[in-house]
Every structure is written in C-alpha cells, then in structure tokens.
mmCIF file of C-alpha atoms in Angstrom:
data_model
loop_
_atom_site.group_PDB
_atom_site.id
_atom_site.type_symbol
_atom_site.label_atom_id
_atom_site.label_comp_id
_atom_site.label_asym_id
_atom_site.label_seq_id
_atom_site.Cartn_x
_atom_site.Cartn_y
_atom_site.Cartn_z
ATOM 1 C CA MET R 180 -83.388 85.801 1.797
ATOM 2 C CA LYS R 181 -80.132 87.839 1.168
ATOM 3 C CA LEU R 182 -77.141 87.296 3.374
ATOM 4 C CA THR R 183 -73.988 89.333 2.989
ATOM 5 C CA VAL R 184 -70.545 88.072 4.315
ATOM 6 C CA VAL R 185 -68.041 90.849 4.826
ATOM 7 C CA GLY R 186 -64.651 89.278 4.620
ATOM 8 C CA GLY R 187 -66.066 86.839 2.270
ATOM 9 C CA GLY R 188 -62.633 86.125 0.770
ATOM 10 C CA SER R 189 -61.510 84.464 4.050
ATOM 11 C CA THR R 190 -60.211 80.959 3.572
ATOM 12 C CA TYR R 191 -62.910 80.002 6.308
ATOM 13 C CA THR R 192 -65.834 80.998 4.148
ATOM 14 C CA PRO R 193 -66.391 77.612 2.496
ATOM 15 C CA GLU R 194 -67.259 76.314 6.117
ATOM 16 C CA LEU R 195 -69.929 78.919 6.389
ATOM 17 C CA VAL R 196 -71.213 78.098 2.972
ATOM 18 C CA ASP R 197 -71.213 74.368 3.737
ATOM 19 C CA GLY R 198 -73.421 75.257 6.906
ATOM 20 C CA PHE R 199 -75.888 77.230 4.565
ATOM 21 C CA ALA R 200 -75.986 74.239 2.289
ATOM 22 C CA ARG R 201 -76.533 71.621 5.012
ATOM 23 C CA LEU R 202 -79.095 73.717 6.997
ATOM 24 C CA ARG R 203 -81.172 75.100 4.240
ATOM 25 C CA ASP R 204 -84.450 74.331 6.078
ATOM 26 C CA THR R 205 -83.432 76.364 9.052
ATOM 27 C CA LEU R 206 -82.099 79.302 6.952
ATOM 28 C CA PRO R 207 -83.420 79.463 3.389
ATOM 29 C CA VAL R 208 -80.920 81.630 1.800
ATOM 30 C CA THR R 209 -81.627 82.704 -1.805
ATOM 31 C CA GLU R 210 -78.672 84.990 -2.347
ATOM 32 C CA LEU R 211 -75.287 85.021 -0.703
ATOM 33 C CA VAL R 212 -72.982 87.935 -1.280
ATOM 34 C CA LEU R 213 -69.356 87.654 -0.462
ATOM 35 C CA VAL R 214 -67.589 91.038 0.051
ATOM 36 C CA ASP R 215 -63.951 91.354 0.107
ATOM 37 C CA PRO R 216 -61.230 93.831 -1.430
ATOM 38 C CA ALA R 217 -58.887 90.992 -2.100
ATOM 39 C CA ALA R 218 -60.012 90.124 -5.678
ATOM 40 C CA GLU R 219 -57.879 87.010 -6.249
ATOM 41 C CA ARG R 220 -58.860 85.329 -2.927
ATOM 42 C CA LEU R 221 -62.495 86.354 -3.451
ATOM 43 C CA ASP R 222 -62.559 84.643 -6.829
ATOM 44 C CA LEU R 223 -61.133 81.432 -5.578
ATOM 45 C CA VAL R 224 -63.431 81.354 -2.447
ATOM 46 C CA GLY R 225 -66.509 82.436 -4.507
ATOM 47 C CA GLY R 226 -65.835 79.727 -7.083
ATOM 48 C CA LEU R 227 -65.621 76.985 -4.408
ATOM 49 C CA ALA R 228 -68.863 78.393 -2.699
ATOM 50 C CA ARG R 229 -70.796 77.907 -5.941
ATOM 51 C CA ARG R 230 -69.546 74.451 -6.385
ATOM 52 C CA ILE R 231 -70.359 73.424 -2.709
ATOM 53 C CA LEU R 232 -73.964 74.762 -3.089
ATOM 54 C CA ALA R 233 -74.315 73.080 -6.509
ATOM 55 C CA ARG R 234 -73.015 69.717 -5.129
ATOM 56 C CA GLN R 235 -75.628 69.723 -2.317
ATOM 57 C CA GLY R 236 -78.447 70.983 -4.676
ATOM 58 C CA HIS R 237 -78.774 74.322 -3.068
ATOM 59 C CA PRO R 238 -80.423 76.915 -5.379
ATOM 60 C CA ALA R 239 -78.860 79.996 -3.933
ATOM 61 C CA ARG R 240 -77.025 82.542 -5.895
ATOM 62 C CA VAL R 241 -73.528 83.528 -5.033
ATOM 63 C CA VAL R 242 -72.333 86.964 -5.901
ATOM 64 C CA THR R 243 -68.825 88.199 -5.339
ATOM 65 C CA THR R 244 -67.837 91.883 -5.101
ATOM 66 C CA ASP R 245 -65.307 94.394 -3.736
ATOM 67 C CA ASP R 246 -68.116 97.008 -3.543
ATOM 68 C CA LEU R 247 -69.336 97.126 0.045
ATOM 69 C CA ASP R 248 -72.268 99.230 -0.686
ATOM 70 C CA ARG R 249 -73.579 97.093 -3.476
ATOM 71 C CA GLY R 250 -73.049 93.990 -1.440
ATOM 72 C CA VAL R 251 -75.024 95.164 1.560
ATOM 73 C CA GLU R 252 -77.977 96.645 -0.446
ATOM 74 C CA GLY R 253 -81.057 94.705 0.344
ATOM 75 C CA ALA R 254 -79.360 92.329 2.759
ATOM 76 C CA ASP R 255 -81.482 90.728 5.561
ATOM 77 C CA ALA R 256 -78.431 90.049 7.660
ATOM 78 C CA VAL R 257 -74.711 91.022 7.188
ATOM 79 C CA LEU R 258 -72.073 88.827 8.827
ATOM 80 C CA LEU R 259 -68.784 90.435 9.820
ATOM 81 C CA GLN R 260 -65.681 88.202 9.604
ATOM 82 C CA LEU R 261 -63.044 90.556 8.591
ATOM 83 C CA ARG R 262 -59.337 90.946 9.684
ATOM 84 C CA VAL R 263 -57.806 94.438 9.482
ATOM 85 C CA GLY R 264 -54.251 94.034 8.451
ATOM 86 C CA GLY R 265 -54.525 90.339 7.691
ATOM 87 C CA GLN R 266 -52.376 87.641 8.971
ATOM 88 C CA ALA R 267 -49.331 89.916 8.962
ATOM 89 C CA ALA R 268 -50.947 92.096 11.624
ATOM 90 C CA ARG R 269 -51.858 89.144 13.585
ATOM 91 C CA GLU R 270 -48.359 87.925 13.593
ATOM 92 C CA GLN R 271 -47.372 91.172 15.118
ATOM 93 C CA ASP R 272 -49.961 90.924 17.761
ATOM 94 C CA GLU R 273 -48.808 87.567 18.815
ATOM 95 C CA THR R 274 -45.165 88.439 18.982
ATOM 96 C CA TRP R 275 -44.272 92.079 20.207
ATOM 97 C CA PRO R 276 -46.095 91.624 23.566
ATOM 98 C CA LEU R 277 -43.695 88.667 24.280
ATOM 99 C CA GLU R 278 -40.799 91.175 24.212
ATOM 100 C CA CYS R 279 -42.234 92.587 27.402
ATOM 101 C CA GLY R 280 -42.951 89.309 29.113
ATOM 102 C CA CYS R 281 -46.700 89.464 28.356
ATOM 103 C CA VAL R 282 -49.000 87.033 26.486
ATOM 104 C CA GLY R 283 -49.016 87.528 22.724
ATOM 105 C CA GLN R 284 -52.492 86.771 21.590
ATOM 106 C CA GLU R 285 -54.787 88.305 18.961
ATOM 107 C CA THR R 286 -57.972 88.652 21.017
ATOM 108 C CA THR R 287 -56.714 89.529 24.512
ATOM 109 C CA GLY R 288 -53.926 91.364 26.252
ATOM 110 C CA ALA R 289 -51.927 93.860 24.338
ATOM 111 C CA GLY R 290 -52.413 92.104 20.992
ATOM 112 C CA GLY R 291 -56.194 92.039 21.561
ATOM 113 C CA LEU R 292 -56.021 95.837 22.192
ATOM 114 C CA ALA R 293 -54.077 96.337 18.929
ATOM 115 C CA LYS R 294 -56.674 94.299 17.137
ATOM 116 C CA ALA R 295 -59.558 96.346 18.625
ATOM 117 C CA LEU R 296 -57.855 99.751 17.750
ATOM 118 C CA ARG R 297 -57.414 98.613 14.175
ATOM 119 C CA THR R 298 -60.925 97.058 13.836
ATOM 120 C CA VAL R 299 -63.591 99.151 15.574
ATOM 121 C CA PRO R 300 -63.356 102.209 13.288
ATOM 122 C CA VAL R 301 -63.618 99.938 10.182
ATOM 123 C CA VAL R 302 -66.456 98.007 11.434
ATOM 124 C CA LEU R 303 -68.444 101.201 12.422
ATOM 125 C CA ASP R 304 -68.096 102.505 9.042
ATOM 126 C CA ILE R 305 -69.407 99.253 7.509
ATOM 127 C CA ALA R 306 -72.193 99.323 9.913
ATOM 128 C CA GLU R 307 -73.191 102.774 8.916
ATOM 129 C CA ARG R 308 -73.249 101.868 5.298
ATOM 130 C CA VAL R 309 -75.440 98.804 6.236
ATOM 131 C CA ARG R 310 -77.909 101.144 8.157
ATOM 132 C CA ARG R 311 -78.176 103.493 5.090
ATOM 133 C CA ALA R 312 -78.773 100.496 2.722
ATOM 134 C CA ASN R 313 -81.294 98.663 5.055
ATOM 135 C CA PRO R 314 -81.931 100.024 8.566
ATOM 136 C CA ARG R 315 -83.806 96.757 9.464
ATOM 137 C CA ALA R 316 -80.740 94.474 8.523
ATOM 138 C CA TRP R 317 -79.196 92.529 11.333
ATOM 139 C CA ILE R 318 -75.365 92.639 11.843
ATOM 140 C CA ILE R 319 -73.912 89.405 13.186
ATOM 141 C CA ASP R 320 -70.465 90.069 14.411
ATOM 142 C CA PHE R 321 -67.915 87.319 14.472
ATOM 143 C CA THR R 322 -64.944 89.661 14.162
ATOM 144 C CA ASN R 323 -62.542 89.618 17.129
ATOM 145 C CA PRO R 324 -62.411 90.941 19.759
ATOM 146 C CA VAL R 325 -66.085 90.180 19.630
ATOM 147 C CA GLY R 326 -67.082 91.832 22.968
ATOM 148 C CA ILE R 327 -65.446 95.210 22.264
ATOM 149 C CA VAL R 328 -66.588 95.274 18.562
ATOM 150 C CA THR R 329 -70.118 94.308 19.522
ATOM 151 C CA ARG R 330 -70.202 96.998 22.198
ATOM 152 C CA ALA R 331 -69.080 99.501 19.756
ATOM 153 C CA LEU R 332 -71.903 98.533 17.299
ATOM 154 C CA LEU R 333 -74.614 98.537 20.048
ATOM 155 C CA GLY R 334 -73.293 101.801 21.338
ATOM 156 C CA ALA R 335 -73.735 103.358 17.917
ATOM 157 C CA GLY R 336 -77.204 102.164 17.762
ATOM 158 C CA HIS R 337 -76.960 99.225 15.314
ATOM 159 C CA ARG R 338 -78.879 96.157 15.184
ATOM 160 C CA ALA R 339 -76.178 93.831 16.126
ATOM 161 C CA VAL R 340 -75.519 90.552 17.986
ATOM 162 C CA GLY R 341 -72.002 89.182 18.634
ATOM 163 C CA LEU R 342 -71.154 85.423 18.099
ATOM 164 C CA CYS R 343 -68.364 83.154 19.264
ATOM 165 C CA ASN R 344 -67.879 79.504 18.734
ATOM 166 C CA VAL R 345 -66.469 78.608 22.213
ATOM 167 C CA ALA R 346 -69.981 77.785 23.751
ATOM 168 C CA ILE R 347 -71.152 75.647 20.756
ATOM 169 C CA GLY R 348 -67.890 73.876 20.918
ATOM 170 C CA PHE R 349 -68.439 72.933 24.411
ATOM 171 C CA GLN R 350 -72.029 72.004 23.820
ATOM 172 C CA ARG R 351 -70.905 69.531 21.022
ATOM 173 C CA ARG R 352 -68.132 68.173 23.127
ATOM 174 C CA PHE R 353 -70.140 67.572 26.139
ATOM 175 C CA ALA R 354 -72.949 66.053 24.072
ATOM 176 C CA GLY R 355 -70.373 63.605 22.632
ATOM 177 C CA LEU R 356 -69.161 62.572 26.159
ATOM 178 C CA LEU R 357 -72.628 62.251 27.433
ATOM 179 C CA GLY R 358 -73.989 60.228 24.412
ATOM 180 C CA VAL R 359 -76.848 62.727 23.643
ATOM 181 C CA ALA R 360 -77.920 65.088 20.899
ATOM 182 C CA PRO R 361 -76.246 68.489 21.032
ATOM 183 C CA ALA R 362 -79.848 69.962 21.163
ATOM 184 C CA ASP R 363 -80.288 68.305 24.439
ATOM 185 C CA VAL R 364 -77.448 70.055 26.065
ATOM 186 C CA HIS R 365 -78.065 73.492 27.614
ATOM 187 C CA LEU R 366 -75.149 75.449 29.011
ATOM 188 C CA ASP R 367 -75.157 77.836 31.967
ATOM 189 C CA HIS R 368 -72.518 79.830 30.131
ATOM 190 C CA VAL R 369 -71.412 83.056 31.879
ATOM 191 C CA GLY R 370 -68.874 85.760 31.280
ATOM 192 C CA LEU R 371 -67.474 87.970 28.647
ATOM 193 C CA ASN R 372 -66.298 87.089 25.187
ATOM 194 C CA HIS R 373 -63.180 84.889 25.560
ATOM 195 C CA LEU R 374 -63.515 85.087 29.312
ATOM 196 C CA THR R 375 -66.209 82.569 30.119
ATOM 197 C CA TRP R 376 -67.086 79.646 32.448
ATOM 198 C CA GLU R 377 -69.565 76.686 32.076
ATOM 199 C CA THR R 378 -71.119 76.722 35.565
ATOM 200 C CA ALA R 379 -73.683 74.033 34.708
ATOM 201 C CA VAL R 380 -74.444 71.562 31.987
ATOM 202 C CA ARG R 381 -78.224 70.828 31.711
ATOM 203 C CA LEU R 382 -79.987 68.173 29.967
ATOM 204 C CA GLY R 383 -83.056 69.114 28.237
ATOM 205 C CA GLY R 384 -83.236 72.870 28.623
ATOM 206 C CA PRO R 385 -82.625 75.768 31.096
ATOM 207 C CA GLU R 386 -84.473 73.905 33.798
ATOM 208 C CA GLY R 387 -82.870 70.477 33.246
ATOM 209 C CA ALA R 388 -80.724 68.480 35.662
ATOM 210 C CA ASN R 389 -77.154 69.642 36.013
ATOM 211 C CA VAL R 390 -74.850 66.997 34.941
ATOM 212 C CA LEU R 391 -71.641 68.897 35.093
ATOM 213 C CA PRO R 392 -70.352 67.175 38.316
ATOM 214 C CA ARG R 393 -70.891 63.867 36.539
ATOM 215 C CA LEU R 394 -68.959 65.102 33.427
ATOM 216 C CA LEU R 395 -66.037 66.269 35.713
ATOM 217 C CA ALA R 396 -65.947 63.089 37.632
ATOM 218 C CA GLU R 397 -66.098 60.819 34.552
ATOM 219 C CA HIS R 398 -64.201 62.770 31.816
ATOM 220 C CA GLY R 399 -62.335 65.539 33.691
ATOM 221 C CA GLU R 400 -58.962 64.415 32.557
ATOM 222 C CA ASP R 401 -60.122 64.444 28.906
ATOM 223 C CA ILE R 402 -61.716 67.977 29.430
ATOM 224 C CA ALA R 403 -58.636 69.359 31.178
ATOM 225 C CA SER R 404 -56.419 68.048 28.447
ATOM 226 C CA THR R 405 -58.325 70.033 25.698
ATOM 227 C CA LEU R 406 -57.896 73.090 27.857
ATOM 228 C CA HIS R 407 -54.176 72.489 28.520
ATOM 229 C CA LEU R 408 -54.976 72.869 32.337
ATOM 230 C CA PRO R 409 -54.255 70.373 35.166
ATOM 231 C CA ARG R 410 -57.211 68.234 36.121
ATOM 232 C CA ALA R 411 -56.786 69.360 39.575
ATOM 233 C CA VAL R 412 -57.563 72.891 38.508
ATOM 234 C CA LEU R 413 -60.978 71.876 37.187
ATOM 235 C CA ASP R 414 -61.715 69.841 40.263
ATOM 236 C CA ARG R 415 -60.909 72.745 42.559
ATOM 237 C CA LEU R 416 -63.034 75.232 40.501
ATOM 238 C CA GLY R 417 -65.947 72.810 39.898
ATOM 239 C CA VAL R 418 -66.671 74.602 36.583
ATOM 240 C CA VAL R 419 -65.201 74.470 33.023
ATOM 241 C CA PRO R 420 -63.339 77.578 32.079
ATOM 242 C CA SER R 421 -62.948 78.543 28.383
ATOM 243 C CA TYR R 422 -59.397 77.627 27.051
ATOM 244 C CA TYR R 423 -58.746 81.474 26.999
ATOM 245 C CA LEU R 424 -58.703 81.452 30.705
ATOM 246 C CA ARG R 425 -55.199 79.727 30.590
ATOM 247 C CA TYR R 426 -53.806 83.045 29.564
ATOM 248 C CA TYR R 427 -54.811 84.239 33.064
ATOM 249 C CA TYR R 428 -54.412 81.128 35.138
ATOM 250 C CA ALA R 429 -51.162 80.004 33.644
ATOM 251 C CA HIS R 430 -49.700 83.371 32.256
ATOM 252 C CA ASP R 431 -45.938 82.763 32.691
ATOM 253 C CA GLU R 432 -46.260 79.245 31.545
ATOM 254 C CA VAL R 433 -48.010 80.314 28.356
ATOM 255 C CA VAL R 434 -45.432 83.175 27.724
ATOM 256 C CA ASN R 435 -42.452 80.677 28.075
ATOM 257 C CA GLU R 436 -44.292 78.336 25.576
ATOM 258 C CA LEU R 437 -45.024 81.144 23.040
ATOM 259 C CA ARG R 438 -41.389 82.235 23.115
ATOM 260 C CA THR R 439 -40.252 78.719 21.984
ATOM 261 C CA LYS R 440 -42.569 77.836 19.102
ATOM 262 C CA PRO R 441 -43.840 79.391 15.854
ATOM 263 C CA SER R 442 -46.850 81.840 16.199
ATOM 264 C CA ARG R 443 -50.324 80.616 15.491
ATOM 265 C CA ALA R 444 -50.471 83.332 12.866
ATOM 266 C CA ALA R 445 -47.502 81.742 11.047
ATOM 267 C CA GLU R 446 -49.309 78.293 11.211
ATOM 268 C CA VAL R 447 -52.434 79.791 9.801
ATOM 269 C CA ALA R 448 -50.721 81.700 7.113
ATOM 270 C CA GLU R 449 -49.233 78.428 5.916
ATOM 271 C CA MET R 450 -52.600 76.742 6.101
ATOM 272 C CA GLU R 451 -54.229 79.532 4.020
ATOM 273 C CA ARG R 452 -51.555 79.220 1.329
ATOM 274 C CA GLN R 453 -52.391 75.572 1.060
ATOM 275 C CA LEU R 454 -56.157 76.107 1.181
ATOM 276 C CA LEU R 455 -56.124 78.531 -1.632
ATOM 277 C CA LYS R 456 -54.205 76.174 -3.693
ATOM 278 C CA LEU R 457 -56.861 73.545 -3.051
ATOM 279 C CA TYR R 458 -59.759 76.069 -3.766
ATOM 280 C CA ALA R 459 -58.154 76.796 -7.182
ATOM 281 C CA ASP R 460 -59.008 73.201 -8.154
ATOM 282 C CA PRO R 461 -62.188 73.325 -10.291
ATOM 283 C CA ALA R 462 -63.000 69.865 -9.259
ATOM 284 C CA LEU R 463 -63.060 70.567 -5.529
ATOM 285 C CA ASP R 464 -66.856 70.944 -4.513
ATOM 286 C CA GLU R 465 -66.672 70.315 -0.870
ATOM 287 C CA LYS R 466 -64.896 71.769 2.078
ATOM 288 C CA PRO R 467 -61.371 70.166 2.330
ATOM 289 C CA GLU R 468 -60.293 68.342 5.530
ATOM 290 C CA LEU R 469 -57.414 70.908 6.052
ATOM 291 C CA LEU R 470 -60.163 73.416 6.755
ATOM 292 C CA ALA R 471 -60.931 71.914 10.171
ATOM 293 C CA ARG R 472 -57.512 72.847 11.384
ATOM 294 C CA ARG R 473 -58.019 76.473 10.427
ATOM 295 C CA GLY R 474 -60.127 77.212 13.539
ATOM 296 C CA GLY R 475 -63.552 78.317 14.228
ATOM 297 C CA ALA R 476 -65.146 74.880 14.582
ATOM 298 C CA TYR R 477 -68.998 74.805 14.380
ATOM 299 C CA TYR R 478 -69.120 78.522 13.454
ATOM 300 C CA SER R 479 -71.248 77.731 10.482
ATOM 301 C CA GLU R 480 -73.805 75.971 12.618
ATOM 302 C CA ALA R 481 -73.793 78.785 15.137
ATOM 303 C CA ALA R 482 -74.142 81.517 12.398
ATOM 304 C CA VAL R 483 -76.969 79.793 10.751
ATOM 305 C CA ASP R 484 -78.717 79.219 14.012
ATOM 306 C CA LEU R 485 -78.432 82.790 15.070
ATOM 307 C CA ALA R 486 -79.383 84.316 11.665
ATOM 308 C CA ALA R 487 -82.355 82.065 11.454
ATOM 309 C CA ALA R 488 -83.611 83.127 14.873
ATOM 310 C CA LEU R 489 -83.137 86.787 14.172
ATOM 311 C CA LEU R 490 -84.889 86.566 10.881
ATOM 312 C CA GLY R 491 -87.917 84.814 12.092
ATOM 313 C CA GLY R 492 -86.953 81.331 10.903
ATOM 314 C CA ALA R 493 -86.235 77.926 12.648
ATOM 315 C CA GLY R 494 -83.453 78.968 14.843
ATOM 316 C CA SER R 495 -83.020 77.760 18.429
ATOM 317 C CA PRO R 496 -84.959 79.841 20.930
ATOM 318 C CA TYR R 497 -82.000 79.946 23.329
ATOM 319 C CA GLN R 498 -78.505 80.628 22.098
ATOM 320 C CA VAL R 499 -75.170 81.872 23.656
ATOM 321 C CA VAL R 500 -74.538 85.366 22.201
ATOM 322 C CA ASN R 501 -72.793 88.658 22.988
ATOM 323 C CA THR R 502 -75.270 91.350 23.944
ATOM 324 C CA TYR R 503 -75.892 94.095 26.424
ATOM 325 C CA ASN R 504 -75.807 93.163 30.040
ATOM 326 C CA HIS R 505 -78.930 95.060 31.057
ATOM 327 C CA GLY R 506 -78.788 93.934 34.703
ATOM 328 C CA THR R 507 -78.050 90.183 34.033
ATOM 329 C CA LEU R 508 -74.839 90.484 35.916
ATOM 330 C CA PRO R 509 -75.445 93.095 38.526
ATOM 331 C CA PHE R 510 -71.940 93.602 39.342
ATOM 332 C CA LEU R 511 -71.344 94.897 35.619
ATOM 333 C CA PRO R 512 -72.716 98.056 34.119
ATOM 334 C CA ASP R 513 -75.922 97.672 32.021
ATOM 335 C CA ASP R 514 -74.123 98.634 28.767
ATOM 336 C CA ALA R 515 -71.243 96.037 29.301
ATOM 337 C CA VAL R 516 -71.455 93.415 26.593
ATOM 338 C CA VAL R 517 -71.686 89.854 28.079
ATOM 339 C CA GLU R 518 -71.482 86.380 26.666
ATOM 340 C CA VAL R 519 -74.546 84.366 28.100
ATOM 341 C CA GLN R 520 -77.559 82.352 27.072
ATOM 342 C CA ALA R 521 -80.230 84.474 25.656
ATOM 343 C CA ALA R 522 -83.746 84.225 24.274
ATOM 344 C CA VAL R 523 -83.147 85.061 20.541
ATOM 345 C CA GLY R 524 -85.926 86.227 18.070
ATOM 346 C CA PRO R 525 -86.739 88.921 15.506
ATOM 347 C CA GLN R 526 -86.541 91.498 18.322
ATOM 348 C CA GLY R 527 -82.938 90.540 19.211
ATOM 349 C CA ALA R 528 -81.253 88.731 22.036
ATOM 350 C CA ALA R 529 -82.551 88.965 25.714
ATOM 351 C CA PRO R 530 -80.240 87.290 28.264
ATOM 352 C CA LEU R 531 -81.650 84.683 30.489
ATOM 353 C CA PRO R 532 -81.370 85.092 34.140
ATOM 354 C CA VAL R 533 -78.042 83.975 35.584
ATOM 355 C CA ALA R 534 -77.417 82.447 38.951
ATOM 356 C CA ASP R 535 -75.249 84.274 41.533
ATOM 357 C CA VAL R 536 -71.589 84.386 40.143
ATOM 358 C CA ASP R 537 -68.705 83.192 42.371
ATOM 359 C CA PRO R 538 -66.496 86.211 43.253
ATOM 360 C CA LEU R 539 -63.513 84.342 41.803
ATOM 361 C CA TYR R 540 -65.135 84.848 38.326
ATOM 362 C CA ALA R 541 -66.999 88.074 39.004
ATOM 363 C CA GLY R 542 -63.968 89.864 40.036
ATOM 364 C CA LEU R 543 -62.036 89.043 36.910
ATOM 365 C CA MET R 544 -65.114 89.817 34.657
ATOM 366 C CA ALA R 545 -65.378 93.338 36.476
ATOM 367 C CA SER R 546 -61.642 93.956 35.808
ATOM 368 C CA VAL R 547 -61.857 93.105 32.046
ATOM 369 C CA THR R 548 -65.041 94.956 31.688
ATOM 370 C CA ALA R 549 -63.160 98.033 32.944
ATOM 371 C CA TYR R 550 -60.299 97.373 30.547
ATOM 372 C CA GLU R 551 -62.847 97.128 27.572
ATOM 373 C CA ASP R 552 -64.362 100.372 28.607
ATOM 374 C CA LEU R 553 -61.022 102.029 28.183
ATOM 375 C CA ALA R 554 -60.216 99.974 25.092
ATOM 376 C CA LEU R 555 -63.175 101.133 23.298
ATOM 377 C CA GLU R 556 -62.514 104.797 24.261
ATOM 378 C CA ALA R 557 -59.025 104.382 22.877
ATOM 379 C CA ALA R 558 -60.402 102.902 19.635
ATOM 380 C CA LEU R 559 -62.965 105.587 19.138
ATOM 381 C CA ARG R 560 -60.901 108.701 20.239
ATOM 382 C CA GLY R 561 -57.392 107.540 19.834
ATOM 383 C CA GLY R 562 -54.360 108.868 21.691
ATOM 384 C CA ARG R 563 -51.337 107.480 23.319
ATOM 385 C CA GLU R 564 -52.535 108.103 26.904
ATOM 386 C CA ARG R 565 -55.872 106.311 26.130
ATOM 387 C CA VAL R 566 -53.814 103.291 24.828
ATOM 388 C CA PHE R 567 -51.635 103.337 27.983
ATOM 389 C CA ARG R 568 -54.616 103.498 30.435
ATOM 390 C CA ALA R 569 -56.243 100.427 28.604
ATOM 391 C CA LEU R 570 -53.118 98.389 28.860
ATOM 392 C CA LEU R 571 -52.425 99.382 32.427
ATOM 393 C CA ALA R 572 -56.023 98.298 33.381
ATOM 394 C CA HIS R 573 -55.766 94.921 31.592
ATOM 395 C CA PRO R 574 -55.099 92.017 34.044
ATOM 396 C CA LEU R 575 -52.616 90.507 31.708
ATOM 397 C CA VAL R 576 -50.459 93.620 31.776
ATOM 398 C CA GLY R 577 -51.212 95.559 35.012
ATOM 399 C CA GLN R 578 -47.699 97.179 35.565
ATOM 400 C CA TYR R 579 -46.864 100.574 34.483
ATOM 401 C CA ALA R 580 -43.441 99.692 33.003
ATOM 402 C CA TYR R 581 -44.956 97.024 31.004
ATOM 403 C CA ALA R 582 -47.920 99.265 29.841
ATOM 404 C CA GLU R 583 -45.405 101.938 28.818
ATOM 405 C CA ALA R 584 -43.233 99.625 26.753
ATOM 406 C CA LEU R 585 -46.392 97.951 25.123
ATOM 407 C CA THR R 586 -47.837 101.270 24.245
ATOM 408 C CA ASP R 587 -44.803 102.289 22.236
ATOM 409 C CA ARG R 588 -44.769 98.857 20.506
ATOM 410 C CA LEU R 589 -48.382 98.879 19.751
ATOM 411 C CA ILE R 590 -48.360 102.171 18.147
ATOM 412 C CA ALA R 591 -45.102 101.545 16.165
ATOM 413 C CA HIS R 592 -46.464 98.238 14.809
ATOM 414 C CA ASN R 593 -49.993 99.662 13.982
ATOM 415 C CA ARG R 594 -49.148 103.236 12.810
ATOM 416 C CA GLU R 595 -50.496 102.643 9.209
ATOM 417 C CA HIS R 596 -53.944 101.476 10.745
ATOM 418 C CA LEU R 597 -54.424 104.240 13.305
ATOM 419 C CA ALA R 598 -55.448 107.650 11.895
ATOM 420 C CA TRP R 599 -54.417 109.442 15.018
ATOM 421 C CA ALA R 600 -50.955 108.004 15.377
#
C-alpha cells in the first residue's frame, strides 16, 4: 500500500508517521512518499520519519521528493496537508482583520477566506495530477479551510473526503472523563467544518444511551474551560460547541484578546524552528514532546482510521468526516459539505441520519454555508467584487464598511498568490 503526503515537509508529519507505525495492523503501509518543495525541511522530516519507523520495527519505505507527479504515481491514497504561503501568510491572516475590528483567524472570517483563495486553485491542480496518475486514488483533505477545499474537490469530481481533528479530540476527551475506551464513545456531531456542535454523546454506538447530560452535570466546568466559554453557556445550550464557536459567541471579547498578545502564527513559527533543530539530531527516533504543542492532536489516528476504511482495511465503520450533505441536513443544499458522522468504506462516506437541528444552530449553519458558496466562487473565478460579497455574507463580518476595508487588505496581502489580482 502506497500513501503519499503532499506537504510532507511539515513539522507535523512525524506525528502522522508515528500513527502509521503504531497502527500498522489497521493500515499496512508499504511505501510512504513525502512530497514538498522545501528541500531542507523535507530532508530533516524524512530522516526522522525513517528513524521512527525503524525504531518501531515498521518495514515501510520512506521516499522524499519535490516532484509531485512522481510522488503521487501509483498512490492508493493522497493526504493533503499543505499551507500555501507558509506561516508568513498565516501571520497576515491573523493580524490584518484585527485592523477592522474583526477576528483574525486562519480558517474562519476574513483570514479564512484569504486562505481559501490561496489554497483552492493549488489543491485542484494537485488533484488533477493525482487523477491522471491514478483515477481510483482517494484524496484525504486535512488542508484548511477543510469544508471549502473539500467542496472544491468534490465539485470537480474527485474522490475526496475531508478530515478534521475536532471530533476525535472530543471523543478522546469525553472517553477520559467517562472512564471508557474511545471506541465506546459515539458522537452526534453536526455542523460544518469548524462550526460544529456535539448534540449527544452515546455509549456503544449510534443507538447507545445519550450521556451528554451527565457529562455536562459532572464535568461542565472542565469542558467549558477548554472551550474558553462560561459554564453557564454550555448549561443553557445543552450541547458542546466546538472551540471555534467562541469566535461567534464571544466575537468582541476574542478580538480584544487577539489584539493584546502574539499571534498563534508567531508561536507556531517559533515552535517549528525548535522542532526542525530537534529533527536534525540523528539520534532522535521518536516524535518529540514539543510536537504535542504544535496542534492537530489525534490527527494521525483519525487519518489512519479514515484511510484504512476507504482502502478496505480495518478502519472504523463510522467516522466524522466532511462530505456532501445529500439531504442529511434538509435546510442546506445537497452539495453543501457538512461535517457529520458517516458510514465510511471503499465506496466513500455516506452520512448517517441526523436528528432535527435546533434553529439556533441551523440558522448559523445556513448563513455560513451561503458564505462558503460565495467563497468558493471567489476562489475559482477571482475578482474583487466576489471577495467583497463573500466577506459581506460572513457572520463574522457582515457590515459593508468592514467588507470593503477587508477586501482591500486581503488583496493587498495576498496579491502574489492570486493570479487575477
């Protein structure tokens, strides 16, 4: 089995490799190809990847290359984890929106739109080359903004599924609080990528008893603290929102916080410098503790599980993924990309039925879906007016004066990545 990671020079790749090594019975990888144009980073990451596999007795061969076509040739699955513009572009995404009093974040709001505009054309080019090399290969997208990128891939007819680590993070967290194995926890997880709610937590499977009220009663303070939301908000909602909902539920508070501390991009860039120094040590043969602070907890386990299920292996039959709505949420278009529990197998992902969604959540989902429609149109066709319309539609912007100012800033900061600008 050949797997290819595009963006393989990421400092996060050793986490993924560690997952391949530990879960070899679930996903028997024989060749792992890391593709990245950054030769120096790729060399360091590739070397550590080989040492991690060797330490754990895994026989897979690791190949590093900057040649995308060579890297995806014959691949059974291609994992996308690229960042167009690197941490420098992320730093901009997180800062210039603050000048207009809007949240600066790399996956939502104005910064998320900038990332989508940079990313969608690049991802579609990669996907076309994957299709030419192997039309049956699966594309697993972990590249943010996952919902918009996955929708672009599916709209172009690619065999693609989007993946995020929010759900598996909640599953592991809740399992620990309940004192059960993660596999025994099934989430009623509903929404769009980075706009989701846990409306039930079931033990034993989709039909299991809902223990969410017990979790909130016994551990509500602990759960709320990890989300940086007041306990009273969770009690009133009766559900657990993803931590990205704080950008909506406490927008002005978050803006004030972001204006008074270093950006997350700056923190990650410093971590990456330290990690690359560690990776250069030929004695290092396991992922360093510092990597846990890099973000993306449990990504490796989620990626292995999804790839195994798609490739006919031992992956879990039910997984939270990003895929076409197809009537799952009747208030959204069929071609909207939703993030829900799905039955996953070699034919792809089929969303499981979802209970009626409270209008409090359905309304926000519908609003953000409309924004994603406009964002994808801007990413595919370009143009200042399309960028403005997408920003005006976003609930975190929503005022024409903000949308005008943000449009100017977005284009100015991303001109080198926008062919039409």
